[in-house]
PDB file of C-alpha atoms in Angstrom:
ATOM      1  CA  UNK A 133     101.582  68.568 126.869  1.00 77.00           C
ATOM      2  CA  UNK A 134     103.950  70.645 124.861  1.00 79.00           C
ATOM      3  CA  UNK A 135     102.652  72.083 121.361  1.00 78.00           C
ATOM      4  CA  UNK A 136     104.935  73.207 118.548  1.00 76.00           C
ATOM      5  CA  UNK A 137     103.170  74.708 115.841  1.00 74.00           C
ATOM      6  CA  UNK A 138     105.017  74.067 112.938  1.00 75.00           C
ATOM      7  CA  UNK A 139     105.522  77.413 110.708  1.00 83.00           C
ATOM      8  CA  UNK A 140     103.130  79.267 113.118  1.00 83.00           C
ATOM      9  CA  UNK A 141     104.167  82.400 112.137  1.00 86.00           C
ATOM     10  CA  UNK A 142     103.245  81.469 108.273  1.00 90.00           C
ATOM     11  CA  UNK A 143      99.675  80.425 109.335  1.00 90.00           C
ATOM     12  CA  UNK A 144      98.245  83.381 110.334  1.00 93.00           C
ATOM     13  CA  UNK A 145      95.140  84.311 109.136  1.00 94.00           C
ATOM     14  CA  UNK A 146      95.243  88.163 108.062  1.00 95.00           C
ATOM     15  CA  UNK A 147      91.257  88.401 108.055  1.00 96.00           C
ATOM     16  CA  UNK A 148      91.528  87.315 112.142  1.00 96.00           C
ATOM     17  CA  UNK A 149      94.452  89.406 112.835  1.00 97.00           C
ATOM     18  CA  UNK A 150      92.359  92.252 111.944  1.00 97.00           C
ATOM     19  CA  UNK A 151      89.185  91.013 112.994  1.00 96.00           C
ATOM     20  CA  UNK A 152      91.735  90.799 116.723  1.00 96.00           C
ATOM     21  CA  UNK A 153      93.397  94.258 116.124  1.00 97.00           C
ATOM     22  CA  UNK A 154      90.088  96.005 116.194  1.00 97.00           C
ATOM     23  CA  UNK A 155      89.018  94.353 119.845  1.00 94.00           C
ATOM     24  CA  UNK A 156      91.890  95.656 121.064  1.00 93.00           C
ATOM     25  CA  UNK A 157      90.180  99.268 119.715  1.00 96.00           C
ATOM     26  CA  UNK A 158      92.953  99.604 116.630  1.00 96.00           C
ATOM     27  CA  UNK A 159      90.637 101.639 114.085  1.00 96.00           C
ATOM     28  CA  UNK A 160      90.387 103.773 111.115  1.00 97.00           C
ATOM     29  CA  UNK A 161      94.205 104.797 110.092  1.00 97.00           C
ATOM     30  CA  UNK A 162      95.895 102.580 111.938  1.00 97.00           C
ATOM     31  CA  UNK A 163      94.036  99.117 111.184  1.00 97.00           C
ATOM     32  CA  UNK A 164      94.123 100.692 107.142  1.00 97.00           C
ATOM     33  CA  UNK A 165      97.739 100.793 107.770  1.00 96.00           C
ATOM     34  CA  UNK A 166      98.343  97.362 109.501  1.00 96.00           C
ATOM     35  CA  UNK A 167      95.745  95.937 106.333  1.00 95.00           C
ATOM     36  CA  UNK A 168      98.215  97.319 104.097  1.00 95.00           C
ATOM     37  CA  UNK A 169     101.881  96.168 105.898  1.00 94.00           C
ATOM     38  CA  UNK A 170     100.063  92.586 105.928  1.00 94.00           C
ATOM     39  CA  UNK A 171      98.455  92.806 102.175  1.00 92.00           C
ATOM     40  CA  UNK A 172     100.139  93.449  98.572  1.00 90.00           C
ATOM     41  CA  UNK A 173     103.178  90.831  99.421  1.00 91.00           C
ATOM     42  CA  UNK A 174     104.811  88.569  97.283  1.00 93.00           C
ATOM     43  CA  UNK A 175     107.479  85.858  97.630  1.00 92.00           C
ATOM     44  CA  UNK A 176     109.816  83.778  95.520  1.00 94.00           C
ATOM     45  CA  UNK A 177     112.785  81.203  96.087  1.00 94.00           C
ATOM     46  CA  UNK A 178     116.230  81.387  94.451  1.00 96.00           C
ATOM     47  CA  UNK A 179     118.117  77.748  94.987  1.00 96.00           C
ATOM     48  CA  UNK A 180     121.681  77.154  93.380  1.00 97.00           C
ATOM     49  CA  UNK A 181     121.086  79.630  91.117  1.00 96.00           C
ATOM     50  CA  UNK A 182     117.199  78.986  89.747  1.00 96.00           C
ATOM     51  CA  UNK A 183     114.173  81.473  90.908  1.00 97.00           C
ATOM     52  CA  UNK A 184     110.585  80.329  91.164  1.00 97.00           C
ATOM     53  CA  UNK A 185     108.144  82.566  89.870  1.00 96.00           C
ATOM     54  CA  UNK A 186     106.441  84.741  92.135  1.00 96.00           C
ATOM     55  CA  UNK A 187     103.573  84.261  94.265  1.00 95.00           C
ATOM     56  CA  UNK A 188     101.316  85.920  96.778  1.00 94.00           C
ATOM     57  CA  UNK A 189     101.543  85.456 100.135  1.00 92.00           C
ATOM     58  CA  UNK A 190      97.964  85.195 101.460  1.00 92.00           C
ATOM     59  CA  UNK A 191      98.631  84.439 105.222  1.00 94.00           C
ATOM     60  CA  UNK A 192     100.947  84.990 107.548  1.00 92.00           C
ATOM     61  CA  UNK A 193     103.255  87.760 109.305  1.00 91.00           C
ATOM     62  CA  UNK A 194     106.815  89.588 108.321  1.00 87.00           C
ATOM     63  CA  UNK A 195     109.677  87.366 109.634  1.00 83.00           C
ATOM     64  CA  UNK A 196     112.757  88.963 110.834  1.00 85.00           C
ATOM     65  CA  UNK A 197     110.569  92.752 111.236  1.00 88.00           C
ATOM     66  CA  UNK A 198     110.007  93.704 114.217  1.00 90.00           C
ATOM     67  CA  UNK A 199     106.028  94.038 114.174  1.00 91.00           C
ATOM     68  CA  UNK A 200     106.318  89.879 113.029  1.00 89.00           C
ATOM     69  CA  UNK A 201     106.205  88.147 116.534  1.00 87.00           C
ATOM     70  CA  UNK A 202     104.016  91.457 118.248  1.00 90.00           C
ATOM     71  CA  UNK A 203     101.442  90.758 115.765  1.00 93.00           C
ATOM     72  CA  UNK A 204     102.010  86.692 116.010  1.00 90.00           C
ATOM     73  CA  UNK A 205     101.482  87.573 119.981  1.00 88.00           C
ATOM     74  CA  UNK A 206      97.950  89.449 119.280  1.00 91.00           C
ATOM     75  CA  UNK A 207      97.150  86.233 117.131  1.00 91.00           C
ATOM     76  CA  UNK A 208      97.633  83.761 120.039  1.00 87.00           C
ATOM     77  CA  UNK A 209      97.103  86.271 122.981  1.00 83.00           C
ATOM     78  CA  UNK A 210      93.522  84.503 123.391  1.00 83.00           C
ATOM     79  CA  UNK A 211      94.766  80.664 122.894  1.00 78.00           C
ATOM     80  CA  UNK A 212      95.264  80.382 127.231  1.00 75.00           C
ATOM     81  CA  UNK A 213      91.679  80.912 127.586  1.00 77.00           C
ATOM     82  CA  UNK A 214      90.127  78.180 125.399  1.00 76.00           C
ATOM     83  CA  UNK A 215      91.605  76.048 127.995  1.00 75.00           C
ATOM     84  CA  UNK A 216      89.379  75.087 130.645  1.00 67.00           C
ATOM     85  CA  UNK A 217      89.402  72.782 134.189  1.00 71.00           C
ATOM     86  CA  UNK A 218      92.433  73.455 136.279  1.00 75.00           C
ATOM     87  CA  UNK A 219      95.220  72.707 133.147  1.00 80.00           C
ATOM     88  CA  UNK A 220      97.329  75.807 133.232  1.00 82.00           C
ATOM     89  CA  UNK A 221      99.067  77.259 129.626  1.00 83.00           C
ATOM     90  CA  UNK A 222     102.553  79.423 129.677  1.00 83.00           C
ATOM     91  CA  UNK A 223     103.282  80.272 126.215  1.00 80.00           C
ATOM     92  CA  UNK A 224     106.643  81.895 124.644  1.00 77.00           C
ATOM     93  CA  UNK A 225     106.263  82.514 120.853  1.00 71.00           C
ATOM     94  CA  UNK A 226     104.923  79.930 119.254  1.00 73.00           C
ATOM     95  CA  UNK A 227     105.969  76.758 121.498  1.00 80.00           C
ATOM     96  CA  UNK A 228     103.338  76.245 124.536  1.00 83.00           C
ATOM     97  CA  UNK A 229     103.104  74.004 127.345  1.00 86.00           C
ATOM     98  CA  UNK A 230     100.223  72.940 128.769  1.00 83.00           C
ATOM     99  CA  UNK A 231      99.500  70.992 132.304  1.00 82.00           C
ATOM    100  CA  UNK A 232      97.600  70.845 135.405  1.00 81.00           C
ATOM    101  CA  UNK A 233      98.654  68.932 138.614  1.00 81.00           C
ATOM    102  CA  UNK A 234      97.558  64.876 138.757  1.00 81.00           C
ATOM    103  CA  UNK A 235      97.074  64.565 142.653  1.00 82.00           C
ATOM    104  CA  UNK A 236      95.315  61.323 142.438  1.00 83.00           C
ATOM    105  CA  UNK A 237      94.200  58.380 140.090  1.00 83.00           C
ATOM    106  CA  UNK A 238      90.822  60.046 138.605  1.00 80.00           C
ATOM    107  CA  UNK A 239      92.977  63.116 137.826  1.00 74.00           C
ATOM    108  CA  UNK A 240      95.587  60.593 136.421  1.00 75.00           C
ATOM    109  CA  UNK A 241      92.665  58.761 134.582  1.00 72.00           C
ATOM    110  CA  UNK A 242      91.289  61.767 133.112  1.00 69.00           C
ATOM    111  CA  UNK A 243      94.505  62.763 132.088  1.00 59.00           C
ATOM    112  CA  UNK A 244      95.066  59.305 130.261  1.00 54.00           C
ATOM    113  CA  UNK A 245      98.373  58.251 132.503  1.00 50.00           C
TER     114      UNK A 245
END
């Protein structure tokens, strides 16, 4: 099964990313400073010409920075392990694949062949 979540790296929830930064032991200063690179951002859209006002942006990491996909990694780091039986997950970005071998037909049938 192959999962592409669309605008993954828009759909992060700062409040988890956190809530994950400080199980991997990222405290005081440090998780202050990642609170503030994440909070306090705004976006708008210019097309042919015409800008739409400005909003917040309430979720989500920086594209095209170079903290973005590290701290879209620490958001998904834990996704392999909600899987469970003998399905196997390999993961690169946001697009994963996930399978397990079908060596007969009740592995087949589980598997909805």
């Amino acid at each position: 099964m192959y999962l592409d979540f669309a605008k993954a790296f828009d759909k992060v929830s700062h409040k988890l990313l956190l809530t994950k930064l400080h199980k991997f032991g990222i405290r005081g200063d440090l998780l202050s400073w990642f609170e503030n690179y994440l909070s306090g951002r705004y976006q708008r859209v210019t097309v042919l010409g015409e800008t739409s006002g400005t909003l917040p942006v309430l979720s989500g990491v920086p594209q095209g920075s170079i903290l973005g996909p590290l701290l879209f990694l620490v958001y998904v780091n834990d996704l392999a392990h909600s899987i469970s039986g003998e399905s196997t997950v390999a993961m690169f970005a946001d697009d994963t694949k996930c399978y397990r071998p079908v060596k007969d037909l009740p592995d087949c049938e589980s598997a909805h062949c």
